[in-house]
mmCIF file of C-alpha atoms and ligand atoms in Angstrom:
data_model
loop_
_atom_site.group_PDB
_atom_site.id
_atom_site.type_symbol
_atom_site.label_atom_id
_atom_site.label_comp_id
_atom_site.label_asym_id
_atom_site.label_seq_id
_atom_site.Cartn_x
_atom_site.Cartn_y
_atom_site.Cartn_z
ATOM 1 C CA MET A 17 141.193 292.886 90.550
ATOM 2 C CA ASN A 18 138.907 292.380 93.501
ATOM 3 C CA ILE A 19 136.710 289.294 93.297
ATOM 4 C CA PRO A 20 134.590 288.402 96.356
ATOM 5 C CA PHE A 21 133.832 284.773 97.219
ATOM 6 C CA VAL A 22 130.127 285.468 96.733
ATOM 7 C CA ASP A 23 128.433 288.629 95.475
ATOM 8 C CA LEU A 24 124.813 288.911 96.552
ATOM 9 C CA LYS A 25 124.563 292.639 95.881
ATOM 10 C CA ASN A 26 124.934 292.367 92.142
ATOM 11 C CA GLN A 27 122.104 289.837 92.016
ATOM 12 C CA TYR A 28 119.860 291.929 94.217
ATOM 13 C CA HIS A 29 120.357 294.915 91.936
ATOM 14 C CA SER A 30 119.341 292.856 88.930
ATOM 15 C CA ILE A 31 115.926 292.078 90.454
ATOM 16 C CA LYS A 32 115.616 294.981 92.846
ATOM 17 C CA GLU A 33 112.252 296.310 91.721
ATOM 18 C CA GLU A 34 110.508 292.934 91.811
ATOM 19 C CA VAL A 35 111.960 292.054 95.207
ATOM 20 C CA ASN A 36 111.165 295.451 96.693
ATOM 21 C CA ASN A 37 107.584 295.248 95.411
ATOM 22 C CA ALA A 38 107.183 291.769 96.895
ATOM 23 C CA ILE A 39 108.479 292.945 100.271
ATOM 24 C CA PHE A 40 106.355 296.119 100.352
ATOM 25 C CA SER A 41 103.280 294.141 99.449
ATOM 26 C CA CYS A 42 103.808 291.958 102.565
ATOM 27 C CA LEU A 43 104.288 295.082 104.636
ATOM 28 C CA GLU A 44 101.101 296.693 103.282
ATOM 29 C CA ASN A 45 99.142 293.510 103.957
ATOM 30 C CA THR A 46 100.807 293.187 107.372
ATOM 31 C CA SER A 47 101.348 289.600 106.378
ATOM 32 C CA PHE A 48 104.369 288.351 108.283
ATOM 33 C CA VAL A 49 103.705 284.761 109.329
ATOM 34 C CA GLY A 50 101.689 282.284 107.259
ATOM 35 C CA GLY A 51 99.203 283.250 104.561
ATOM 36 C CA LYS A 52 98.880 282.969 100.796
ATOM 37 C CA THR A 53 102.408 284.117 100.044
ATOM 38 C CA ILE A 54 103.762 281.034 101.810
ATOM 39 C CA GLN A 55 101.391 278.676 99.985
ATOM 40 C CA LYS A 56 102.330 280.291 96.697
ATOM 41 C CA PHE A 57 106.045 279.701 97.198
ATOM 42 C CA GLU A 58 105.486 276.143 98.472
ATOM 43 C CA THR A 59 103.413 275.304 95.402
ATOM 44 C CA GLU A 60 105.926 276.893 93.022
ATOM 45 C CA PHE A 61 108.892 275.132 94.586
ATOM 46 C CA ALA A 62 107.104 271.754 94.541
ATOM 47 C CA GLU A 63 106.346 272.352 90.857
ATOM 48 C CA PHE A 64 109.959 273.278 90.164
ATOM 49 C CA LEU A 65 111.098 269.952 91.627
ATOM 50 C CA SER A 66 108.193 267.885 90.296
ATOM 51 C CA ILE A 67 107.224 266.689 93.733
ATOM 52 C CA LYS A 68 103.814 266.680 95.449
ATOM 53 C CA TYR A 69 104.412 268.511 98.733
ATOM 54 C CA CYS A 70 106.632 271.295 99.960
ATOM 55 C CA VAL A 71 106.466 272.582 103.536
ATOM 56 C CA GLY A 72 108.416 275.735 104.316
ATOM 57 C CA CYS A 73 110.285 276.009 107.616
ATOM 58 C CA ALA A 74 112.710 278.321 109.382
ATOM 59 C CA ASN A 75 116.009 277.047 107.965
ATOM 60 C CA GLY A 76 117.726 274.035 106.416
ATOM 61 C CA THR A 77 118.916 272.605 109.709
ATOM 62 C CA ASP A 78 115.358 272.549 111.056
ATOM 63 C CA ALA A 79 114.255 270.938 107.825
ATOM 64 C CA ILE A 80 116.535 267.965 108.523
ATOM 65 C CA GLU A 81 115.410 267.823 112.147
ATOM 66 C CA LEU A 82 111.719 267.918 111.150
ATOM 67 C CA ALA A 83 112.254 265.202 108.530
ATOM 68 C CA LEU A 84 113.959 262.956 111.098
ATOM 69 C CA LYS A 85 111.149 263.574 113.611
ATOM 70 C CA VAL A 86 108.309 262.716 111.238
ATOM 71 C CA ALA A 87 110.238 259.596 110.234
ATOM 72 C CA ASN A 88 110.186 258.635 113.952
ATOM 73 C CA ILE A 89 113.952 258.729 114.299
ATOM 74 C CA GLY A 90 114.958 259.290 117.928
ATOM 75 C CA LYS A 91 116.815 258.031 120.963
ATOM 76 C CA GLY A 92 119.068 255.024 120.354
ATOM 77 C CA ASP A 93 118.664 255.123 116.576
ATOM 78 C CA GLU A 94 121.618 255.420 114.234
ATOM 79 C CA VAL A 95 121.636 257.566 111.119
ATOM 80 C CA ILE A 96 124.260 257.252 108.356
ATOM 81 C CA VAL A 97 125.764 260.599 107.288
ATOM 82 C CA PRO A 98 128.822 261.522 105.209
ATOM 83 C CA ALA A 99 132.014 262.395 107.133
ATOM 84 C CA TYR A 100 132.378 265.543 105.078
ATOM 85 C CA SER A 101 129.510 268.055 105.092
ATOM 86 C CA TRP A 102 128.307 271.132 106.895
ATOM 87 C CA ILE A 103 127.599 270.302 110.548
ATOM 88 C CA SER A 104 123.798 270.582 110.139
ATOM 89 C CA THR A 105 123.676 267.103 108.625
ATOM 90 C CA SER A 106 124.970 265.413 111.802
ATOM 91 C CA GLU A 107 123.780 268.089 114.245
ATOM 92 C CA ALA A 108 120.095 267.518 113.366
ATOM 93 C CA VAL A 109 120.555 263.783 113.997
ATOM 94 C CA SER A 110 121.872 264.482 117.491
ATOM 95 C CA THR A 111 119.157 267.062 118.146
ATOM 96 C CA VAL A 112 116.428 264.406 117.786
ATOM 97 C CA GLY A 113 118.361 262.133 120.192
ATOM 98 C CA ALA A 114 119.802 259.768 117.587
ATOM 99 C CA ASN A 115 123.466 259.073 116.815
ATOM 100 C CA PRO A 116 125.130 260.140 113.571
ATOM 101 C CA VAL A 117 127.295 257.381 112.047
ATOM 102 C CA PHE A 118 129.925 258.843 109.772
ATOM 103 C CA VAL A 119 130.908 257.249 106.459
ATOM 104 C CA ASP A 120 133.935 258.416 104.528
ATOM 105 C CA ILE A 121 133.527 260.263 101.222
ATOM 106 C CA HIS A 122 134.410 259.186 97.683
ATOM 107 C CA PRO A 123 137.822 260.466 96.544
ATOM 108 C CA GLU A 124 136.496 261.759 93.202
ATOM 109 C CA TYR A 125 132.882 262.714 93.888
ATOM 110 C CA TYR A 126 133.362 264.116 97.445
ATOM 111 C CA THR A 127 129.927 262.668 98.289
ATOM 112 C CA ILE A 128 129.332 259.700 100.627
ATOM 113 C CA ASP A 129 131.370 256.643 99.520
ATOM 114 C CA PHE A 130 128.752 254.079 98.682
ATOM 115 C CA SER A 131 131.185 251.142 99.058
ATOM 116 C CA LYS A 132 131.746 252.037 102.727
ATOM 117 C CA ILE A 133 128.135 252.348 103.864
ATOM 118 C CA GLU A 134 127.106 248.753 104.334
ATOM 119 C CA GLU A 135 129.829 247.961 106.862
ATOM 120 C CA LYS A 136 128.396 250.710 109.117
ATOM 121 C CA ILE A 137 124.859 249.403 109.162
ATOM 122 C CA THR A 138 123.719 247.789 112.448
ATOM 123 C CA SER A 139 120.391 246.673 113.860
ATOM 124 C CA ARG A 140 119.937 250.230 115.178
ATOM 125 C CA THR A 141 120.430 251.945 111.808
ATOM 126 C CA LYS A 142 117.145 253.630 110.847
ATOM 127 C CA ALA A 143 117.974 256.206 108.223
ATOM 128 C CA ILE A 144 120.561 257.532 105.818
ATOM 129 C CA ILE A 145 121.140 261.183 104.834
ATOM 130 C CA PRO A 146 122.870 261.450 101.444
ATOM 131 C CA VAL A 147 124.205 265.003 100.936
ATOM 132 C CA HIS A 148 124.359 266.302 97.363
ATOM 133 C CA PHE A 149 127.625 267.929 98.181
ATOM 134 C CA TYR A 150 128.896 271.125 96.454
ATOM 135 C CA GLY A 151 125.964 270.702 94.026
ATOM 136 C CA LEU A 152 126.826 267.207 92.744
ATOM 137 C CA PRO A 153 124.088 264.564 93.196
ATOM 138 C CA VAL A 154 124.706 261.358 95.096
ATOM 139 C CA ASP A 155 124.216 258.096 93.108
ATOM 140 C CA MET A 156 120.611 257.766 94.323
ATOM 141 C CA ASP A 157 119.862 254.420 92.633
ATOM 142 C CA SER A 158 122.478 252.724 94.818
ATOM 143 C CA ILE A 159 121.258 254.517 97.952
ATOM 144 C CA ILE A 160 117.623 253.598 97.379
ATOM 145 C CA GLN A 161 118.513 249.986 96.673
ATOM 146 C CA LEU A 162 120.517 249.743 99.893
ATOM 147 C CA ALA A 163 117.769 251.482 101.869
ATOM 148 C CA LYS A 164 115.236 248.933 100.636
ATOM 149 C CA LYS A 165 117.500 246.060 101.615
ATOM 150 C CA TYR A 166 117.900 247.333 105.202
ATOM 151 C CA ASN A 167 114.557 249.107 105.538
ATOM 152 C CA LEU A 168 116.108 252.553 105.993
ATOM 153 C CA VAL A 169 114.449 255.912 105.663
ATOM 154 C CA VAL A 170 116.183 258.109 103.063
ATOM 155 C CA ILE A 171 116.378 261.842 103.813
ATOM 156 C CA GLU A 172 118.162 263.819 101.080
ATOM 157 C CA ASP A 173 120.137 266.860 102.165
ATOM 158 C CA CYS A 174 119.727 269.178 99.158
ATOM 159 C CA ALA A 175 120.967 272.351 100.844
ATOM 160 C CA GLN A 176 123.744 272.707 98.276
ATOM 161 C CA ALA A 177 121.929 271.334 95.240
ATOM 162 C CA HIS A 178 118.779 273.261 94.166
ATOM 163 C CA GLY A 179 118.020 272.099 90.645
ATOM 164 C CA ALA A 180 120.771 269.464 90.466
ATOM 165 C CA GLU A 181 119.705 266.344 88.559
ATOM 166 C CA TYR A 182 120.412 262.660 88.748
ATOM 167 C CA LYS A 183 119.441 260.695 85.614
ATOM 168 C CA GLY A 184 117.284 263.600 84.455
ATOM 169 C CA LYS A 185 115.311 263.933 87.690
ATOM 170 C CA LYS A 186 115.823 266.701 90.243
ATOM 171 C CA VAL A 187 117.441 265.813 93.552
ATOM 172 C CA GLY A 188 114.974 265.958 96.396
ATOM 173 C CA THR A 189 112.569 263.626 94.601
ATOM 174 C CA PHE A 190 114.330 260.334 95.344
ATOM 175 C CA GLY A 191 114.172 259.950 99.127
ATOM 176 C CA ASP A 192 111.238 259.553 101.499
ATOM 177 C CA LEU A 193 111.855 263.193 102.419
ATOM 178 C CA ALA A 194 114.301 265.878 101.265
ATOM 179 C CA CYS A 195 115.541 269.035 102.896
ATOM 180 C CA PHE A 196 116.434 272.398 101.415
ATOM 181 C CA SER A 197 118.101 275.455 102.873
ATOM 182 C CA PHE A 198 117.487 278.933 101.497
ATOM 183 C CA TYR A 199 120.309 280.528 103.462
ATOM 184 C CA PRO A 200 121.331 283.685 101.525
ATOM 185 C CA GLY A 201 124.481 282.167 99.988
ATOM 186 C CA LYS A 202 122.795 278.993 98.695
ATOM 187 C CA ASN A 203 121.900 278.588 95.014
ATOM 188 C CA LEU A 204 118.360 279.706 95.871
ATOM 189 C CA GLY A 205 118.847 282.066 98.769
ATOM 190 C CA ALA A 206 116.439 284.177 100.806
ATOM 191 C CA TYR A 207 117.358 287.432 102.502
ATOM 192 C CA GLY A 208 117.548 285.785 105.878
ATOM 193 C CA ASP A 209 117.178 282.202 107.117
ATOM 194 C CA ALA A 210 114.656 279.888 105.440
ATOM 195 C CA GLY A 211 114.242 276.213 104.561
ATOM 196 C CA ALA A 212 111.813 273.563 103.352
ATOM 197 C CA VAL A 213 111.020 269.869 103.561
ATOM 198 C CA VAL A 214 109.666 268.205 100.418
ATOM 199 C CA THR A 215 108.080 264.778 99.945
ATOM 200 C CA ASN A 216 105.619 262.829 97.824
ATOM 201 C CA ASN A 217 104.039 261.425 100.984
ATOM 202 C CA LYS A 218 100.958 263.375 102.105
ATOM 203 C CA ASP A 219 100.970 261.995 105.630
ATOM 204 C CA LEU A 220 104.624 262.955 106.189
ATOM 205 C CA ALA A 221 104.066 266.428 104.695
ATOM 206 C CA GLU A 222 101.140 267.057 107.052
ATOM 207 C CA LYS A 223 103.200 265.891 110.018
ATOM 208 C CA VAL A 224 106.055 268.216 109.123
ATOM 209 C CA ARG A 225 103.649 271.121 108.932
ATOM 210 C CA MET A 226 102.075 270.196 112.261
ATOM 211 C CA ILE A 227 105.369 269.809 114.120
ATOM 212 C CA ALA A 228 106.798 273.014 112.631
ATOM 213 C CA ASN A 229 103.724 274.857 113.929
ATOM 214 C CA HIS A 230 103.688 273.825 117.621
ATOM 215 C CA GLY A 231 102.131 270.446 116.949
ATOM 216 C CA GLN A 232 98.829 272.078 115.931
ATOM 217 C CA ILE A 233 96.323 270.942 113.336
ATOM 218 C CA GLY A 234 94.197 274.061 113.344
ATOM 219 C CA LYS A 235 94.262 276.760 115.955
ATOM 220 C CA HIS A 236 94.686 275.570 119.575
ATOM 221 C CA ASN A 237 94.364 271.960 118.554
ATOM 222 C CA HIS A 238 97.768 270.697 119.673
ATOM 223 C CA ILE A 239 98.310 267.040 118.896
ATOM 224 C CA VAL A 240 101.909 266.867 120.128
ATOM 225 C CA GLU A 241 104.521 269.250 121.451
ATOM 226 C CA GLY A 242 106.155 270.591 118.322
ATOM 227 C CA ARG A 243 108.435 273.423 117.363
ATOM 228 C CA ASN A 244 108.165 276.918 116.057
ATOM 229 C CA SER A 245 109.898 276.550 112.762
ATOM 230 C CA ARG A 246 107.695 278.307 110.224
ATOM 231 C CA LEU A 247 108.870 279.906 107.007
ATOM 232 C CA ASP A 248 108.846 283.679 107.317
ATOM 233 C CA THR A 249 106.370 285.325 104.916
ATOM 234 C CA LEU A 250 108.781 288.021 103.757
ATOM 235 C CA GLN A 251 111.303 285.340 102.884
ATOM 236 C CA ALA A 252 108.657 283.352 100.965
ATOM 237 C CA ALA A 253 107.795 286.480 98.949
ATOM 238 C CA ILE A 254 111.486 287.011 98.109
ATOM 239 C CA LEU A 255 111.985 283.344 97.266
ATOM 240 C CA SER A 256 109.007 283.375 94.860
ATOM 241 C CA VAL A 257 110.662 286.202 92.912
ATOM 242 C CA LYS A 258 114.078 284.542 92.939
ATOM 243 C CA LEU A 259 112.764 281.101 91.938
ATOM 244 C CA ARG A 260 111.771 282.573 88.564
ATOM 245 C CA TYR A 261 115.459 283.233 87.885
ATOM 246 C CA LEU A 262 116.890 280.027 89.335
ATOM 247 C CA ASP A 263 117.249 278.118 86.043
ATOM 248 C CA LYS A 264 118.991 281.084 84.432
ATOM 249 C CA TRP A 265 121.348 281.454 87.420
ATOM 250 C CA THR A 266 122.013 277.703 87.530
ATOM 251 C CA ASN A 267 122.935 277.684 83.847
ATOM 252 C CA GLN A 268 125.294 280.573 84.447
ATOM 253 C CA ARG A 269 126.937 278.660 87.329
ATOM 254 C CA ILE A 270 127.374 275.645 85.055
ATOM 255 C CA ILE A 271 128.932 277.846 82.340
ATOM 256 C CA ASN A 272 131.276 279.295 84.936
ATOM 257 C CA GLY A 273 132.141 275.871 86.351
ATOM 258 C CA ASN A 274 132.999 274.591 82.886
ATOM 259 C CA LEU A 275 135.086 277.697 82.167
ATOM 260 C CA TYR A 276 137.091 277.073 85.356
ATOM 261 C CA ILE A 277 137.615 273.428 84.414
ATOM 262 C CA LYS A 278 138.806 274.422 80.898
ATOM 263 C CA LYS A 279 141.121 277.153 82.077
ATOM 264 C CA LEU A 280 142.615 274.985 84.838
ATOM 265 C CA LYS A 281 143.430 272.079 82.540
ATOM 266 C CA ASN A 282 147.150 272.678 82.551
ATOM 267 C CA VAL A 283 147.329 273.939 86.104
ATOM 268 C CA ASP A 284 148.478 271.612 88.894
ATOM 269 C CA VAL A 285 145.105 271.266 90.654
ATOM 270 C CA ILE A 286 142.316 268.670 90.474
ATOM 271 C CA THR A 287 138.987 270.078 89.347
ATOM 272 C CA PRO A 288 135.513 268.576 90.011
ATOM 273 C CA ILE A 289 134.385 265.634 87.880
ATOM 274 C CA LEU A 290 131.171 265.817 85.887
ATOM 275 C CA PRO A 291 129.563 262.376 85.615
ATOM 276 C CA ASN A 292 127.404 261.859 82.499
ATOM 277 C CA ASN A 293 124.185 261.043 84.316
ATOM 278 C CA MET A 294 124.379 263.961 86.752
ATOM 279 C CA LYS A 295 123.780 267.699 86.545
ATOM 280 C CA HIS A 296 126.217 269.467 88.852
ATOM 281 C CA VAL A 297 124.924 272.881 89.905
ATOM 282 C CA PHE A 298 128.224 274.227 91.298
ATOM 283 C CA HIS A 299 127.095 275.593 94.638
ATOM 284 C CA ILE A 300 130.802 275.411 95.484
ATOM 285 C CA PHE A 301 133.624 275.188 92.994
ATOM 286 C CA ALA A 302 136.458 273.543 94.883
ATOM 287 C CA VAL A 303 139.835 272.374 93.626
ATOM 288 C CA GLN A 304 142.282 269.974 95.233
ATOM 289 C CA VAL A 305 145.553 271.735 95.776
ATOM 290 C CA ASN A 306 148.746 270.872 97.621
ATOM 291 C CA ASN A 307 150.130 273.395 100.072
ATOM 292 C CA ARG A 308 146.584 274.754 100.266
ATOM 293 C CA ASP A 309 146.947 277.204 103.109
ATOM 294 C CA ASN A 310 149.826 279.097 101.440
ATOM 295 C CA ILE A 311 148.023 279.200 98.094
ATOM 296 C CA MET A 312 144.932 280.521 99.847
ATOM 297 C CA LYS A 313 146.951 283.293 101.480
ATOM 298 C CA GLY A 314 148.507 284.238 98.141
ATOM 299 C CA LEU A 315 145.146 284.382 96.371
ATOM 300 C CA LYS A 316 143.665 286.521 99.122
ATOM 301 C CA GLU A 317 146.577 288.959 98.720
ATOM 302 C CA LYS A 318 145.682 289.158 95.029
ATOM 303 C CA GLY A 319 142.134 290.228 95.946
ATOM 304 C CA ILE A 320 140.475 286.884 95.401
ATOM 305 C CA GLY A 321 137.855 285.722 97.897
ATOM 306 C CA VAL A 322 138.588 282.048 98.476
ATOM 307 C CA ALA A 323 137.080 279.920 101.256
ATOM 308 C CA LEU A 324 137.219 276.457 102.846
ATOM 309 C CA HIS A 325 134.330 273.978 102.784
ATOM 310 C CA TYR A 326 135.308 272.652 105.184
ATOM 311 C CA PRO A 327 138.659 272.939 107.057
ATOM 312 C CA VAL A 328 137.739 270.171 109.515
ATOM 313 C CA ALA A 329 135.839 266.975 108.593
ATOM 314 C CA LEU A 330 132.800 266.241 110.767
ATOM 315 C CA PRO A 331 134.289 263.398 112.896
ATOM 316 C CA PHE A 332 137.127 265.707 113.956
ATOM 317 C CA LEU A 333 135.005 268.659 115.082
ATOM 318 C CA LYS A 334 134.943 269.285 118.844
ATOM 319 C CA PRO A 335 131.420 267.918 119.433
ATOM 320 C CA TYR A 336 132.526 264.527 118.097
ATOM 321 C CA LEU A 337 136.002 264.262 119.628
ATOM 322 C CA HIS A 338 134.675 262.022 122.399
ATOM 323 C CA LEU A 339 134.118 259.382 119.700
ATOM 324 C CA GLU A 340 137.928 259.307 119.418
ATOM 325 C CA PHE A 341 138.212 258.879 115.667
ATOM 326 C CA THR A 342 141.613 259.124 114.012
ATOM 327 C CA ALA A 343 142.559 260.194 110.493
ATOM 328 C CA ASN A 344 142.777 256.505 109.585
ATOM 329 C CA ASP A 345 139.057 256.103 110.244
ATOM 330 C CA TYR A 346 138.156 258.737 107.647
ATOM 331 C CA PRO A 347 141.240 259.108 105.447
ATOM 332 C CA VAL A 348 139.555 260.745 102.470
ATOM 333 C CA ALA A 349 137.498 263.278 104.392
ATOM 334 C CA HIS A 350 140.527 264.079 106.540
ATOM 335 C CA ALA A 351 142.849 264.543 103.578
ATOM 336 C CA PHE A 352 140.387 266.711 101.680
ATOM 337 C CA SER A 353 139.794 268.965 104.646
ATOM 338 C CA GLN A 354 143.415 269.989 104.056
ATOM 339 C CA LYS A 355 143.416 269.975 100.243
ATOM 340 C CA LEU A 356 140.160 271.458 98.990
ATOM 341 C CA LEU A 357 140.014 275.142 98.227
ATOM 342 C CA SER A 358 136.769 276.870 97.171
ATOM 343 C CA LEU A 359 137.156 279.478 94.424
ATOM 344 C CA PRO A 360 134.688 282.341 93.834
ATOM 345 C CA MET A 361 131.490 280.950 92.319
ATOM 346 C CA TYR A 362 128.248 282.765 91.525
ATOM 347 C CA PRO A 363 126.164 283.331 88.397
ATOM 348 C CA GLU A 364 127.351 286.901 87.863
ATOM 349 C CA LEU A 365 131.096 286.037 87.665
ATOM 350 C CA THR A 366 132.554 287.216 84.355
ATOM 351 C CA GLU A 367 134.908 285.296 82.100
ATOM 352 C CA GLU A 368 137.525 287.966 82.742
ATOM 353 C CA GLU A 369 137.232 287.376 86.489
ATOM 354 C CA ILE A 370 137.482 283.624 86.057
ATOM 355 C CA GLU A 371 140.553 284.117 83.895
ATOM 356 C CA TYR A 372 142.123 286.269 86.619
ATOM 357 C CA VAL A 373 141.432 283.651 89.293
ATOM 358 C CA CYS A 374 142.925 280.878 87.139
ATOM 359 C CA GLN A 375 145.983 282.923 86.192
ATOM 360 C CA SER A 376 146.550 283.894 89.825
ATOM 361 C CA LEU A 377 146.223 280.272 90.934
ATOM 362 C CA LYS A 378 148.748 279.262 88.289
ATOM 363 C CA GLU A 379 151.196 281.939 89.479
ATOM 364 C CA GLU A 380 150.799 280.888 93.089
ATOM 365 C CA LEU A 381 151.606 277.288 92.183
ATOM 366 C CA GLU A 382 154.797 278.191 90.301
HETATM 367 C C1 PLP B 1 123.602 275.101 104.530
HETATM 368 C C2 PLP B 1 123.481 273.660 104.797
HETATM 369 C C3 PLP B 1 122.547 273.128 105.692
HETATM 370 C C4 PLP B 1 121.733 273.948 106.638
HETATM 371 O O1 PLP B 1 121.066 275.011 106.231
HETATM 372 P P1 PLP B 1 120.719 276.271 107.178
HETATM 373 O O2 PLP B 1 119.607 276.897 106.415
HETATM 374 O O3 PLP B 1 121.938 277.123 107.229
HETATM 375 O O4 PLP B 1 120.319 275.771 108.507
HETATM 376 C C5 PLP B 1 122.421 271.759 105.785
HETATM 377 N N1 PLP B 1 123.196 270.943 105.082
HETATM 378 C C6 PLP B 1 124.147 271.394 104.246
HETATM 379 C C7 PLP B 1 124.972 270.404 103.469
HETATM 380 C C8 PLP B 1 124.336 272.779 104.078
HETATM 381 O O5 PLP B 1 125.274 273.199 103.246
#
């Protein structure tokens, strides 16, 4: 059996007519940057989250950068980030001139380890970026409480967690600002790069829009030097169509995640935990497995698309080597970079395919 790691074609075919119509309508209107299509998606996505403002931008990395900028984070400031994430989380911090401060991750949740944050806070710490990693929410009550105590800005990185919920509320609605990526492989993916910043704060939302559009408020009225990081109109049109299916697709991911967990019960791997007060949306379904690299090779030979998220923890990537961290500084993130293996995960996976993956994994471990 051949099972890819992600399968975007199947999903496109299931909504082909609607997507094609949306694209052709932009082409007919020669509407490529800005316009009503953008506003429509922004309004719909804000409604989906139950938040007041959504500002589209070029990608999820820019979303984090824009959020940091409007929060006045810059040179000399420190920003707390998890030691295990995609590089965008720390990269955006450096791009605005601030310094990312890595905190190890929790050995069961894989998200930032709350008990290790406080010891990293200094007089220069200005913000914290919790990442809802793999689709599992961070314990936001604890984060918000800590942020209040130290007067920190909270910027949620929701790139892997569209529709995930903490205590019945969607992630992205807890922080001062939150950032989404609509990279094609994300749970809500465009057909190119796209992103958004969301917030309940009108002033911050307006600033994000201004900076993402060359610092303008109205044509030729430049208040500051900004960026060009607008959401592409074609992508907004596609995202509006896909947003209508997001709940259905998320439910299917959850069904698939639970099937994996059930079928892997007696297999020698550790599956994700599902805390009661959180809705995990399974962007990634990763298992902890010993001898990972050999198992990965074996599964690939059996036609199974497996992947690593991520093979190197952030503090040990080349751009951060000058900080001279050792594995002892981030033991959990370091260990998991060698143990976690991502199995195929997308809404369209069938039970038969999941069964094949689980059986194959079992065989490889014997
Ligand atoms: C994908 C991702 C981003 C960045 O999104 P892009 O749209 O690819 O720039 C940021 N943070 C995390 C955790 C991600 O997975």
